[in-house]
Short mmCIF file of C-alpha atoms in Angstrom, two decimals:
data_model
loop_
_atom_site.label_atom_id
_atom_site.label_comp_id
_atom_site.label_asym_id
_atom_site.label_seq_id
_atom_site.Cartn_x
_atom_site.Cartn_y
_atom_site.Cartn_z
CA UNK A 1 12.50 -27.45 25.47
CA UNK A 2 12.27 -25.07 22.54
CA UNK A 3 14.83 -22.26 22.64
CA UNK A 4 13.54 -18.68 22.76
CA UNK A 5 15.53 -15.71 21.44
CA UNK A 6 14.98 -12.32 23.06
CA UNK A 7 15.31 -8.71 22.03
CA UNK A 8 13.71 -5.28 22.49
CA UNK A 9 11.67 -3.14 20.09
CA UNK A 10 10.20 0.34 20.04
CA UNK A 11 6.46 -0.34 19.99
CA UNK A 12 5.38 2.82 18.13
CA UNK A 13 8.06 2.43 15.47
CA UNK A 14 7.12 -1.20 14.89
CA UNK A 15 3.44 -0.27 14.68
CA UNK A 16 4.20 2.42 12.10
CA UNK A 17 6.18 -0.06 10.00
CA UNK A 18 3.45 -2.70 10.14
CA UNK A 19 0.58 -0.29 9.42
CA UNK A 20 2.44 0.96 6.34
CA UNK A 21 2.31 -2.50 4.73
CA UNK A 22 -1.34 -3.24 5.60
CA UNK A 23 -2.46 -2.38 2.01
CA UNK A 24 -0.98 -5.70 0.90
CA UNK A 25 -3.03 -7.80 3.32
CA UNK A 26 -6.51 -9.31 3.04
CA UNK A 27 -9.03 -10.20 5.72
CA UNK A 28 -9.60 -13.55 4.03
CA UNK A 29 -6.77 -15.57 2.55
CA UNK A 30 -7.05 -15.21 -1.22
CA UNK A 31 -3.49 -16.53 -1.23
CA UNK A 32 -1.85 -18.63 1.45
CA UNK A 33 -0.61 -16.25 4.18
CA UNK A 34 -2.09 -13.18 2.43
CA UNK A 35 -3.64 -12.20 5.78
CA UNK A 36 -0.21 -12.27 7.42
CA UNK A 37 2.84 -10.11 7.99
CA UNK A 38 5.85 -11.97 6.58
CA UNK A 39 8.89 -11.09 8.65
CA UNK A 40 12.38 -12.03 7.54
CA UNK A 41 15.81 -10.49 6.97
CA UNK A 42 14.86 -7.32 8.83
CA UNK A 43 11.90 -6.62 6.52
CA UNK A 44 8.13 -7.07 6.64
CA UNK A 45 6.21 -8.11 3.50
CA UNK A 46 2.54 -8.41 2.56
CA UNK A 47 0.95 -9.58 -0.69
CA UNK A 48 -2.67 -10.16 -1.71
CA UNK A 49 -2.29 -10.89 -5.42
CA UNK A 50 -2.87 -7.29 -6.57
CA UNK A 51 -0.81 -5.27 -4.09
CA UNK A 52 2.54 -6.10 -2.54
CA UNK A 53 4.25 -4.08 0.19
CA UNK A 54 7.72 -4.49 1.59
CA UNK A 55 9.40 -2.28 4.13
CA UNK A 56 11.91 -2.19 6.96
CA UNK A 57 11.09 -3.95 10.22
CA UNK A 58 12.57 -3.24 13.64
CA UNK A 59 12.08 -6.88 14.60
CA UNK A 60 15.41 -8.74 14.77
CA UNK A 61 16.95 -9.53 11.38
CA UNK A 62 17.19 -13.22 12.26
CA UNK A 63 13.49 -13.45 13.11
CA UNK A 64 11.52 -15.30 10.42
CA UNK A 65 7.81 -16.08 10.46
CA UNK A 66 4.28 -15.42 9.18
CA UNK A 67 2.04 -13.74 11.75
CA UNK A 68 -1.66 -12.89 11.43
CA UNK A 69 -1.70 -9.16 10.68
CA UNK A 70 -4.87 -8.14 12.51
CA UNK A 71 -3.93 -10.04 15.67
CA UNK A 72 -0.41 -8.61 15.84
CA UNK A 73 -1.65 -5.04 15.35
CA UNK A 74 -4.32 -5.54 18.01
CA UNK A 75 -1.76 -6.76 20.54
CA UNK A 76 0.73 -3.95 19.91
CA UNK A 77 -1.97 -1.25 20.14
CA UNK A 78 -3.01 -2.42 23.60
CA UNK A 79 0.41 -2.01 25.21
CA UNK A 80 1.00 1.41 26.86
CA UNK A 81 4.81 1.08 26.96
CA UNK A 82 7.17 2.60 24.41
CA UNK A 83 9.63 -0.30 24.61
CA UNK A 84 8.72 -3.97 24.66
CA UNK A 85 10.75 -7.11 25.24
CA UNK A 86 10.38 -9.61 22.41
CA UNK A 87 10.93 -13.35 22.69
CA UNK A 88 10.51 -15.70 19.76
CA UNK A 89 10.93 -19.29 18.72
CA UNK A 90 9.98 -21.32 15.66
CA UNK A 91 6.35 -21.42 16.78
CA UNK A 92 5.53 -18.21 18.66
CA UNK A 93 6.41 -14.60 19.36
CA UNK A 94 5.87 -13.02 22.80
CA UNK A 95 5.75 -9.33 23.70
CA UNK A 96 6.30 -8.29 27.31
CA UNK A 97 5.70 -4.91 28.92
CA UNK A 98 5.93 -3.84 32.56
CA UNK A 99 2.58 -5.31 33.60
CA UNK A 100 1.45 -7.68 30.87
CA UNK A 101 2.59 -10.23 28.37
CA UNK A 102 0.96 -11.29 25.09
CA UNK A 103 1.95 -13.98 22.64
CA UNK A 104 0.97 -15.15 19.18
CA UNK A 105 1.38 -18.42 17.34
CA UNK A 106 3.13 -18.09 14.01
CA UNK A 107 4.21 -20.13 11.01
CA UNK A 108 7.93 -20.54 10.57
CA UNK A 109 7.65 -21.65 6.95
CA UNK A 110 7.02 -18.85 4.45
CA UNK A 111 4.53 -19.86 1.73
CA UNK A 112 3.33 -16.46 0.49
CA UNK A 113 4.09 -16.38 -3.29
CA UNK A 114 5.57 -12.88 -3.26
CA UNK A 115 8.13 -14.09 -5.82
CA UNK A 116 5.36 -13.46 -8.39
CA UNK A 117 6.11 -9.73 -8.08
CA UNK A 118 9.02 -8.68 -10.30
CA UNK A 119 11.59 -6.26 -8.92
CA UNK A 120 12.25 -3.07 -10.91
CA UNK A 121 15.70 -2.71 -12.37
CA UNK A 122 15.77 1.06 -11.92
CA UNK A 123 13.85 3.84 -10.18
CA UNK A 124 12.93 7.34 -11.36
CA UNK A 125 11.76 10.36 -9.39
CA UNK A 126 8.03 11.04 -9.43
CA UNK A 127 6.78 14.46 -10.50
CA UNK A 128 6.37 16.69 -7.45
CA UNK A 129 2.59 16.82 -7.96
CA UNK A 130 2.09 13.13 -8.73
CA UNK A 131 1.06 11.91 -5.27
CA UNK A 132 -1.32 14.85 -4.76
CA UNK A 133 -2.78 14.29 -8.23
CA UNK A 134 -3.37 10.60 -7.58
CA UNK A 135 -4.85 11.33 -4.16
CA UNK A 136 -7.51 13.57 -5.72
CA UNK A 137 -8.10 11.69 -8.97
CA UNK A 138 -8.58 8.26 -7.37
CA UNK A 139 -11.59 9.53 -5.41
CA UNK A 140 -13.48 9.80 -8.72
CA UNK A 141 -12.97 6.14 -9.65
CA UNK A 142 -15.69 3.58 -8.99
CA UNK A 143 -15.12 1.43 -5.92
CA UNK A 144 -17.48 -1.28 -7.21
CA UNK A 145 -15.79 -3.35 -9.94
CA UNK A 146 -19.14 -4.76 -11.06
CA UNK A 147 -20.00 -1.34 -12.53
CA UNK A 148 -17.16 -1.71 -15.02
CA UNK A 149 -13.51 -2.71 -14.68
CA UNK A 150 -12.00 0.33 -16.38
CA UNK A 151 -13.88 2.83 -14.25
CA UNK A 152 -12.61 1.11 -11.10
CA UNK A 153 -9.07 2.05 -12.15
CA UNK A 154 -6.84 5.11 -12.22
CA UNK A 155 -5.53 5.77 -15.72
CA UNK A 156 -1.86 6.82 -15.78
CA UNK A 157 -1.22 8.47 -19.15
CA UNK A 158 2.17 9.91 -20.17
CA UNK A 159 0.63 13.41 -19.94
CA UNK A 160 -1.95 13.07 -17.14
CA UNK A 161 -3.65 10.92 -14.51
CA UNK A 162 -7.42 10.56 -14.60
CA UNK A 163 -10.40 8.58 -13.37
CA UNK A 164 -14.15 8.53 -13.83
CA UNK A 165 -17.06 6.53 -12.39
CA UNK A 166 -19.39 7.78 -15.18
CA UNK A 167 -20.87 10.39 -12.84
CA UNK A 168 -17.75 12.48 -12.30
CA UNK A 169 -14.47 12.97 -14.14
CA UNK A 170 -11.13 14.14 -12.80
CA UNK A 171 -7.98 14.66 -14.86
CA UNK A 172 -4.75 16.19 -13.62
CA UNK A 173 -2.38 17.25 -16.39
CA UNK A 174 1.29 16.60 -15.63
CA UNK A 175 4.22 14.71 -17.20
CA UNK A 176 3.99 11.37 -15.39
CA UNK A 177 7.20 9.89 -16.80
CA UNK A 178 5.33 6.78 -18.00
CA UNK A 179 6.04 6.00 -21.65
CA UNK A 180 2.71 4.22 -22.22
CA UNK A 181 -0.69 4.27 -20.56
CA UNK A 182 -1.42 1.81 -17.77
CA UNK A 183 -4.41 1.12 -15.57
CA UNK A 184 -4.09 0.44 -11.84
CA UNK A 185 -6.98 -0.45 -9.56
CA UNK A 186 -8.20 2.45 -7.45
CA UNK A 187 -8.01 0.25 -4.36
CA UNK A 188 -4.25 0.01 -4.93
CA UNK A 189 -3.46 3.54 -6.18
CA UNK A 190 -5.16 5.26 -3.23
CA UNK A 191 -2.19 4.27 -1.05
CA UNK A 192 0.38 6.08 -3.20
CA UNK A 193 -0.53 9.47 -1.73
CA UNK A 194 -1.01 8.37 1.89
CA UNK A 195 2.37 6.61 1.95
CA UNK A 196 4.25 9.60 0.52
CA UNK A 197 5.82 7.87 -2.47
CA UNK A 198 8.68 9.72 -4.18
CA UNK A 199 9.97 7.26 -6.83
CA UNK A 200 8.52 4.81 -9.33
CA UNK A 201 9.66 1.85 -11.40
CA UNK A 202 8.01 -0.41 -13.99
CA UNK A 203 8.18 -4.10 -14.80
CA UNK A 204 6.14 -6.21 -17.22
CA UNK A 205 3.28 -6.87 -14.82
CA UNK A 206 3.67 -4.28 -12.07
CA UNK A 207 3.98 -0.60 -11.29
CA UNK A 208 6.21 0.06 -8.28
CA UNK A 209 6.41 3.03 -5.94
CA UNK A 210 8.95 3.76 -3.20
CA UNK A 211 9.21 6.39 -0.47
CA UNK A 212 12.14 7.91 1.42
CA UNK A 213 11.78 5.37 4.26
CA UNK A 214 12.45 2.48 1.90
CA UNK A 215 8.85 1.26 1.80
CA UNK A 216 7.92 -0.27 -1.58
CA UNK A 217 4.37 -0.54 -2.92
CA UNK A 218 3.87 -2.72 -6.02
CA UNK A 219 0.54 -2.55 -7.87
CA UNK A 220 -0.64 -4.97 -10.55
CA UNK A 221 -0.83 -3.15 -13.89
CA UNK A 222 -3.46 -3.66 -16.57
CA UNK A 223 -3.08 -2.83 -20.24
CA UNK A 224 -6.82 -2.52 -20.94
CA UNK A 225 -7.92 0.59 -22.82
CA UNK A 226 -9.44 3.47 -20.89
CA UNK A 227 -12.37 5.51 -22.26
CA UNK A 228 -11.35 8.75 -24.01
CA UNK A 229 -12.62 11.51 -21.72
CA UNK A 230 -11.21 14.44 -23.71
CA UNK A 231 -14.53 15.34 -25.36
CA UNK A 232 -16.19 15.70 -21.96
CA UNK A 233 -13.44 17.96 -20.66
CA UNK A 234 -13.63 20.59 -23.39
CA UNK A 235 -14.78 23.87 -21.89
CA UNK A 236 -16.69 26.35 -24.01
CA UNK A 237 -16.77 30.04 -23.23
CA UNK A 238 -14.77 31.96 -20.65
CA UNK A 239 -13.88 30.49 -17.25
CA UNK A 240 -16.08 31.78 -14.44
CA UNK A 241 -15.01 32.56 -10.88
CA UNK A 242 -16.79 30.52 -8.24
CA UNK A 243 -18.70 32.50 -5.61
CA UNK A 244 -16.72 33.16 -2.45
CA UNK A 245 -17.53 30.62 0.26
CA UNK A 246 -19.05 28.07 -2.12
CA UNK A 247 -16.58 25.32 -1.15
CA UNK A 248 -17.33 25.75 2.55
CA UNK A 249 -21.08 25.86 1.91
CA UNK A 250 -20.96 22.71 -0.21
CA UNK A 251 -19.00 20.87 2.49
CA UNK A 252 -21.54 21.83 5.14
CA UNK A 253 -24.47 20.91 2.90
#
């Protein structure tokens, strides 16, 4: 009979940890186990080829396995209890509350090629406005790559961050700390603000962000050139004050 190990976890804390690394998953497996949470050494990892996430996990440090992300989240969200008993073996993980029990098959062998993502040698503090700037700027990038690769990216320049889908332009001037311009897909950069990143690091192929909880988000970097938007951002004449209430009216409209 296969031996089961047991432990307890805080359900809400585990859910928070797993949801934070969802940006690195895919609904279809573009890479082997890219639709899974990889749990090992007290951490949970996801990787889809363009985005990698790694963060702390409250599952036991000796627990190792690849579990389907959507199925695990679905199970945990259905339990009403704050604390769950956890049993696991080489083939399954079982969660038990006061009135119900749910289990999932898992893969003991880890095949996700997360080793492709280089680790930064050092970290630097992000500008205080960087996450807010990215959160606003990324909304102006195209979400459809077929309309043009560059416009589906956020451009991180040493002196600003910007994006444009050819219908709108947004540039936020600030010292980013990056020594040269890089492009990062909008679908990856949009998570920088929501995850509250505070530090960044660079490697040859990746831009890395980290928050105070130890969660790391790594985004594939591109060295393609970005269109020069400066000519479109030159303002002639004196700045005008917007009518009071215009923002509210536009939102309602």
